[in-house]
């Protein structure tokens, strides 16, 4: 009888034990990230050569996403070389935000601000966050009157496209913590849920990219849900929840949305661990898309680490996602299969890359190292 009990216990524990054996080795994770980051830094200044939509410098949203992630990775690893590199970028830009196109409200221009928050946490220097606070306070105190769905040159003054939920809300939430100004949280909270009401498809548990896609269909007849667009949202939720106080009234709503989306998203992961440019039509877009794969992978590991997602249910998907990332890193360290700047599913090739891909890789790696206590390395 005792042998039978032991056998039953072994059978029940087998899936967990097997998955634990598959957890990425910390040294291998570090090796992968170091290769990816080294390549990206080496090519940082010449990325525009292959861009259709040219970046306008360090403060562009693409670079802002990369630099914010790199600053966190550099401080997390206490890497003096990377710390010096990102701090030099902060200084040469005088801790400012983009003024391209003379925009004030646009969410993309806030992406770089999390780099300044990271630096401020380390230095405590007010000059580091002065420009960011000025911008956030103006937006908050003079809210845009743009209306979702209306055709207007000011339509993007509010977060009417799903990418914006990665670029702006985490910034408001984090700077609310820095300043102690709860009005920043409340402003973010209202704007986030207005966007959710406008773009979220309750029946699919996915976000439309923007209003243009409400009625569009894929070749297979399914609705158009962009891979990276939904990855922006899930990764953005990870960061919003991180920065919100545990007693903030609507924090539980963000957690519920995160869990609802995560459940849907893992059901759409392919057998190789990838996600695709189109969430619901992978046949039309059969190649992997690594920016959404990496951001989804980050979000899953974050969810597991923070007790938001059940490890027994989600760990396999998180592991497979990381393995898919590793398989897309080329010999020289370039992360391939990254869809360029866009707003809808497009064909992706192994030669395509962009800075937000490595950004997601760094974020995912930090969560994996936390999971495995690898941060002590």
Coordinates of C-alpha atoms in Angstrom, one line a residue:
X1 CA 0.0 0.0 0.0
X2 CA 2.8 2.4 0.9
X3 CA 4.5 1.7 -2.5
X4 CA 1.2 2.6 -4.2
X5 CA 1.0 5.9 -2.3
X6 CA 4.6 6.7 -3.2
X7 CA 3.9 5.9 -6.9
X8 CA 0.9 8.2 -6.9
X9 CA 2.9 11.0 -5.3
X10 CA 5.7 10.5 -7.9
X11 CA 3.2 10.6 -10.8
X12 CA 1.6 13.8 -9.4
X13 CA 5.0 15.5 -8.9
X14 CA 6.4 14.4 -12.3
X15 CA 5.1 17.3 -14.4
X16 CA 6.5 19.8 -11.8
X17 CA 9.8 18.1 -11.5
X18 CA 10.1 17.8 -15.3
X19 CA 9.4 21.5 -15.8
X20 CA 11.8 22.4 -13.1
X21 CA 14.5 20.5 -15.0
X22 CA 13.6 22.6 -18.0
X23 CA 14.1 26.0 -16.3
X24 CA 16.7 28.0 -18.2
X25 CA 20.1 27.8 -16.7
X26 CA 21.1 31.2 -15.2
X27 CA 24.5 31.3 -16.8
X28 CA 23.0 30.5 -20.2
X29 CA 20.4 33.2 -19.7
X30 CA 23.1 35.7 -19.0
X31 CA 25.1 34.6 -22.0
X32 CA 22.1 35.1 -24.3
X33 CA 21.3 38.5 -22.9
X34 CA 24.9 39.7 -23.0
X35 CA 25.2 38.7 -26.7
X36 CA 21.9 40.4 -27.6
X37 CA 22.8 43.6 -25.7
X38 CA 26.3 43.8 -27.0
X39 CA 25.1 43.5 -30.5
X40 CA 22.4 46.1 -30.0
X41 CA 24.7 48.6 -28.4
X42 CA 27.3 48.2 -31.1
X43 CA 24.6 48.9 -33.7
X44 CA 22.5 51.4 -31.7
X45 CA 23.7 54.4 -33.7
X46 CA 23.2 52.9 -37.2
X47 CA 19.7 51.3 -36.8
X48 CA 18.1 54.0 -39.0
X49 CA 19.9 52.5 -42.1
X50 CA 17.3 49.7 -42.2
X51 CA 14.3 51.6 -40.9
X52 CA 11.4 52.6 -43.1
X53 CA 10.2 55.0 -40.4
X54 CA 13.4 56.8 -39.2
X55 CA 14.0 57.3 -35.5
X56 CA 14.6 60.8 -34.3
X57 CA 17.3 60.1 -31.8
X58 CA 17.7 58.7 -28.3
X59 CA 14.3 60.1 -27.2
X60 CA 12.2 58.3 -29.9
X61 CA 9.7 55.8 -28.5
X62 CA 11.7 52.8 -30.0
X63 CA 14.9 53.9 -28.3
X64 CA 12.9 54.9 -25.2
X65 CA 11.6 51.4 -24.8
X66 CA 15.1 50.0 -25.2
X67 CA 16.9 52.5 -23.0
X68 CA 14.3 52.1 -20.2
X69 CA 14.8 48.3 -20.2
X70 CA 18.6 48.6 -20.5
X71 CA 18.8 50.9 -17.5
X72 CA 16.9 48.4 -15.4
X73 CA 19.1 45.5 -16.6
X74 CA 22.3 47.5 -16.0
X75 CA 21.3 48.4 -12.5
X76 CA 20.0 44.9 -11.8
X77 CA 23.3 43.4 -12.9
X78 CA 25.3 46.2 -11.4
X79 CA 27.1 46.3 -14.8
X80 CA 29.4 49.3 -14.6
X81 CA 29.9 49.5 -18.4
X82 CA 26.2 49.5 -19.1
X83 CA 25.5 51.9 -16.3
X84 CA 28.0 54.3 -17.7
X85 CA 26.5 53.9 -21.2
X86 CA 22.9 54.6 -20.3
X87 CA 23.8 57.4 -17.9
X88 CA 25.8 59.1 -20.6
X89 CA 22.7 59.1 -22.8
X90 CA 20.7 60.6 -20.0
X91 CA 23.2 63.4 -19.5
X92 CA 23.7 64.2 -23.2
X93 CA 20.0 64.7 -23.6
X94 CA 19.8 66.7 -20.4
X95 CA 17.1 64.3 -19.0
X96 CA 14.6 65.7 -21.5
X97 CA 11.7 64.3 -23.5
X98 CA 11.2 64.3 -27.2
X99 CA 10.0 67.5 -28.8
X100 CA 9.7 66.0 -32.3
X101 CA 6.5 67.1 -34.1
X102 CA 5.9 69.5 -31.2
X103 CA 3.8 67.0 -29.3
X104 CA 2.8 67.3 -25.7
X105 CA 0.2 64.6 -25.1
X106 CA 1.5 61.7 -27.2
X107 CA 2.1 58.5 -25.2
X108 CA 5.1 57.4 -27.2
X109 CA 7.1 60.4 -26.0
X110 CA 6.9 59.1 -22.4
X111 CA 8.6 55.8 -23.2
X112 CA 12.0 57.1 -22.3
X113 CA 10.9 58.4 -18.9
X114 CA 11.3 55.1 -17.1
X115 CA 15.0 55.4 -17.8
X116 CA 15.0 58.6 -15.8
X117 CA 13.0 57.0 -13.0
X118 CA 15.6 54.3 -12.8
X119 CA 18.4 56.8 -12.6
X120 CA 16.6 58.9 -10.1
X121 CA 16.1 55.9 -7.8
X122 CA 19.9 55.5 -7.8
X123 CA 20.9 59.2 -7.6
X124 CA 18.1 61.1 -6.0
X125 CA 18.9 64.1 -8.2
X126 CA 15.8 66.2 -8.9
X127 CA 17.2 67.4 -12.3
X128 CA 16.9 63.8 -13.6
X129 CA 13.1 63.9 -13.3
X130 CA 12.4 67.6 -13.7
X131 CA 11.4 67.5 -17.4
X132 CA 9.3 64.3 -17.0
X133 CA 7.4 65.7 -14.0
X134 CA 6.7 68.9 -15.9
X135 CA 5.3 67.0 -18.9
X136 CA 3.2 64.6 -16.7
X137 CA 1.8 67.4 -14.6
X138 CA 0.8 69.4 -17.7
X139 CA -1.0 66.4 -19.3
X140 CA -2.7 65.7 -16.0
X141 CA -3.8 69.2 -15.2
X142 CA -4.8 70.1 -18.8
X143 CA -6.3 66.8 -20.0
X144 CA -6.9 66.4 -23.7
X145 CA -10.4 66.9 -24.9
X146 CA -10.0 64.4 -27.8
X147 CA -12.8 61.9 -28.1
X148 CA -12.2 58.2 -28.9
X149 CA -13.3 57.3 -32.3
X150 CA -13.6 60.8 -33.7
X151 CA -11.4 61.7 -36.7
X152 CA -9.2 64.6 -35.6
X153 CA -5.6 65.7 -35.8
X154 CA -5.7 65.5 -32.0
X155 CA -7.0 61.9 -31.8
X156 CA -3.6 60.6 -30.6
X157 CA -3.5 63.0 -27.7
X158 CA -5.3 60.3 -25.8
X159 CA -4.4 56.6 -25.6
X160 CA -6.5 55.4 -28.4
X161 CA -4.1 52.8 -29.7
X162 CA -3.2 49.8 -27.7
X163 CA 0.6 50.3 -27.8
X164 CA 0.1 53.4 -25.7
X165 CA -0.8 51.3 -22.7
X166 CA 2.8 50.2 -22.5
X167 CA 4.3 53.7 -23.2
X168 CA 2.4 56.0 -20.8
X169 CA 0.4 54.3 -17.9
X170 CA 3.5 52.7 -16.3
X171 CA 5.2 56.1 -16.3
X172 CA 2.4 57.8 -14.5
X173 CA 2.2 55.0 -12.0
X174 CA 5.9 55.0 -11.3
X175 CA 6.2 58.7 -11.0
X176 CA 3.2 58.7 -8.7
X177 CA 5.4 56.6 -6.4
X178 CA 8.3 58.9 -6.7
X179 CA 6.3 62.1 -6.0
X180 CA 3.6 60.7 -3.7
X181 CA 1.1 62.4 -5.9
X182 CA -2.0 60.1 -6.0
X183 CA -3.6 62.3 -8.7
X184 CA -1.1 60.8 -11.2
X185 CA -2.4 57.3 -10.4
X186 CA -6.0 58.5 -10.7
X187 CA -5.4 60.2 -14.0
X188 CA -3.7 57.1 -15.3
X189 CA -6.4 54.9 -14.0
X190 CA -9.2 56.8 -15.7
X191 CA -7.4 57.0 -19.1
X192 CA -6.4 53.3 -19.0
X193 CA -10.0 52.1 -18.4
X194 CA -11.3 54.5 -21.0
X195 CA -8.9 52.9 -23.5
X196 CA -9.9 49.4 -22.3
X197 CA -13.5 50.2 -22.9
X198 CA -12.8 51.4 -26.4
X199 CA -10.3 48.8 -27.7
X200 CA -10.8 45.6 -25.7
X201 CA -12.8 42.7 -27.2
X202 CA -14.5 40.9 -24.3
X203 CA -15.3 37.9 -26.5
X204 CA -11.7 37.3 -27.5
X205 CA -9.9 38.7 -24.5
X206 CA -7.6 40.6 -26.8
X207 CA -7.1 44.3 -27.8
X208 CA -7.7 45.8 -31.2
X209 CA -4.7 47.9 -32.2
X210 CA -7.0 50.9 -32.8
X211 CA -10.4 51.8 -34.3
X212 CA -9.3 51.1 -37.9
X213 CA -9.3 47.4 -37.1
X214 CA -12.8 47.0 -35.5
X215 CA -14.3 45.6 -38.7
X216 CA -11.3 44.3 -40.6
X217 CA -10.8 40.5 -41.0
X218 CA -7.9 38.2 -41.6
X219 CA -7.8 35.9 -44.6
X220 CA -9.3 33.2 -42.5
X221 CA -12.2 35.4 -41.5
X222 CA -11.0 36.0 -38.0
X223 CA -10.7 39.5 -36.5
X224 CA -7.4 41.3 -36.8
X225 CA -5.5 41.3 -33.5
X226 CA -1.9 42.3 -33.7
X227 CA 0.6 40.2 -31.9
X228 CA 2.9 43.0 -30.7
X229 CA 0.0 45.3 -29.9
X230 CA -1.4 42.7 -27.4
X231 CA 2.1 42.1 -26.1
X232 CA 2.5 45.8 -25.4
X233 CA -0.7 45.7 -23.3
X234 CA 0.2 42.5 -21.3
X235 CA 3.7 43.8 -20.7
X236 CA 2.4 47.2 -19.8
X237 CA 0.0 45.6 -17.3
X238 CA 2.9 43.9 -15.6
X239 CA 4.6 47.2 -15.0
X240 CA 1.4 49.0 -14.0
X241 CA 0.6 46.4 -11.4
X242 CA 4.2 46.5 -10.1
X243 CA 4.0 50.2 -9.5
X244 CA 0.5 50.4 -8.0
X245 CA 0.2 50.3 -4.2
X246 CA -1.3 47.0 -3.0
X247 CA -4.3 49.0 -1.6
X248 CA -5.0 51.0 -4.7
X249 CA -8.8 50.5 -5.3
X250 CA -8.6 49.3 -8.9
X251 CA -5.4 47.3 -8.7
X252 CA -7.4 44.1 -8.6
X253 CA -9.1 45.1 -11.9
X254 CA -5.7 45.3 -13.5
X255 CA -4.8 41.9 -12.1
X256 CA -8.0 40.3 -13.4
X257 CA -7.4 41.8 -16.8
X258 CA -3.9 40.5 -16.8
X259 CA -5.0 37.0 -15.9
X260 CA -7.8 37.0 -18.4
X261 CA -5.5 38.0 -21.2
X262 CA -2.7 35.7 -20.2
X263 CA -5.0 32.7 -20.3
X264 CA -6.1 33.6 -23.8
X265 CA -2.6 34.4 -25.0
X266 CA -1.0 31.1 -23.9
X267 CA -3.7 29.3 -25.8
X268 CA -2.4 31.0 -29.0
X269 CA 1.3 30.1 -28.5
X270 CA 2.5 27.6 -31.1
X271 CA 4.3 24.3 -30.4
X272 CA 7.7 25.9 -30.8
X273 CA 7.0 28.5 -28.2
X274 CA 6.4 31.4 -30.6
X275 CA 3.6 33.8 -31.1
X276 CA 2.9 35.3 -34.5
X277 CA 2.3 38.7 -36.0
X278 CA -1.4 37.9 -36.1
X279 CA -2.9 36.4 -33.0
X280 CA -5.7 34.6 -34.8
X281 CA -4.3 33.8 -38.2
X282 CA -0.9 32.2 -37.9
X283 CA -1.4 30.4 -41.2
X284 CA -1.3 33.7 -43.1
X285 CA 1.7 34.7 -40.9
X286 CA 3.5 31.4 -40.2
X287 CA 6.9 32.9 -39.2
X288 CA 7.7 33.7 -35.6
X289 CA 7.4 37.3 -34.4
X290 CA 9.9 37.9 -31.7
X291 CA 8.9 41.2 -30.3
X292 CA 5.5 39.9 -29.2
X293 CA 7.1 36.6 -28.2
X294 CA 9.6 38.3 -26.0
X295 CA 7.1 40.7 -24.4
X296 CA 4.6 37.9 -23.8
X297 CA 7.4 35.8 -22.3
X298 CA 8.4 38.6 -20.0
X299 CA 4.8 39.0 -18.8
X300 CA 4.4 35.3 -18.1
X301 CA 7.5 35.1 -16.0
X302 CA 6.5 38.3 -14.2
X303 CA 3.1 36.8 -13.5
X304 CA 4.6 33.6 -12.1
X305 CA 7.1 35.5 -9.9
X306 CA 4.5 37.8 -8.4
X307 CA 1.9 35.1 -7.7
X308 CA -0.5 36.4 -10.3
X309 CA -0.3 33.4 -12.5
X310 CA -0.3 29.7 -11.4
X311 CA 3.1 28.3 -11.9
X312 CA 1.8 24.8 -12.7
X313 CA -0.3 26.2 -15.5
X314 CA 1.9 28.8 -17.0
X315 CA 5.5 27.7 -16.4
X316 CA 5.7 25.5 -19.5
X317 CA 4.6 28.4 -21.7
X318 CA 7.1 30.7 -20.1
X319 CA 9.9 28.3 -20.6
X320 CA 8.9 27.6 -24.2
X321 CA 8.8 31.3 -24.8
X322 CA 12.3 31.8 -23.6
X323 CA 13.6 28.9 -25.6
X324 CA 12.0 30.5 -28.7
X325 CA 13.8 33.7 -28.0
X326 CA 17.2 31.9 -27.6
X327 CA 16.5 30.1 -30.9
X328 CA 16.0 33.5 -32.7
X329 CA 19.4 35.0 -31.6
X330 CA 21.8 34.8 -34.4
X331 CA 25.5 33.9 -34.1
X332 CA 26.6 37.5 -33.9
X333 CA 24.0 38.3 -31.2
X334 CA 21.3 40.0 -33.4
X335 CA 17.8 39.1 -32.4
X336 CA 16.0 38.2 -35.6
X337 CA 12.4 37.8 -36.6
X338 CA 11.4 41.2 -35.1
X339 CA 8.7 43.0 -36.9
X340 CA 9.7 46.6 -37.7
X341 CA 7.7 49.6 -36.6
X342 CA 4.1 49.2 -37.6
X343 CA 0.5 48.8 -36.5
X344 CA -0.8 45.5 -37.9
X345 CA 0.4 42.0 -38.8
X346 CA 3.0 41.9 -41.5
X347 CA 5.4 39.4 -42.9
X348 CA 8.6 38.9 -40.8
X349 CA 12.0 37.6 -41.8
X350 CA 15.0 36.4 -39.9
X351 CA 16.9 39.5 -41.0
X352 CA 14.5 41.9 -39.3
X353 CA 15.3 43.4 -36.0
X354 CA 14.5 46.5 -33.9
X355 CA 15.6 47.8 -30.5
X356 CA 12.4 46.9 -28.6
X357 CA 13.1 43.2 -29.3
X358 CA 16.3 43.3 -27.1
X359 CA 14.4 45.4 -24.6
X360 CA 11.8 42.6 -24.1
X361 CA 14.6 40.0 -23.9
X362 CA 16.2 41.9 -21.0
X363 CA 12.9 42.2 -19.1
X364 CA 12.2 38.5 -19.6
X365 CA 15.7 37.6 -18.5
X366 CA 15.4 39.6 -15.3
X367 CA 12.3 37.7 -14.3
X368 CA 13.8 34.3 -15.1
X369 CA 16.9 35.2 -13.0
X370 CA 14.6 36.2 -10.1
X371 CA 12.7 33.0 -10.5
X372 CA 15.8 30.9 -10.2
X373 CA 17.7 33.2 -7.8
X374 CA 20.1 33.8 -10.6
X375 CA 20.2 37.5 -9.7
X376 CA 22.8 36.6 -7.1
X377 CA 25.2 35.6 -9.8

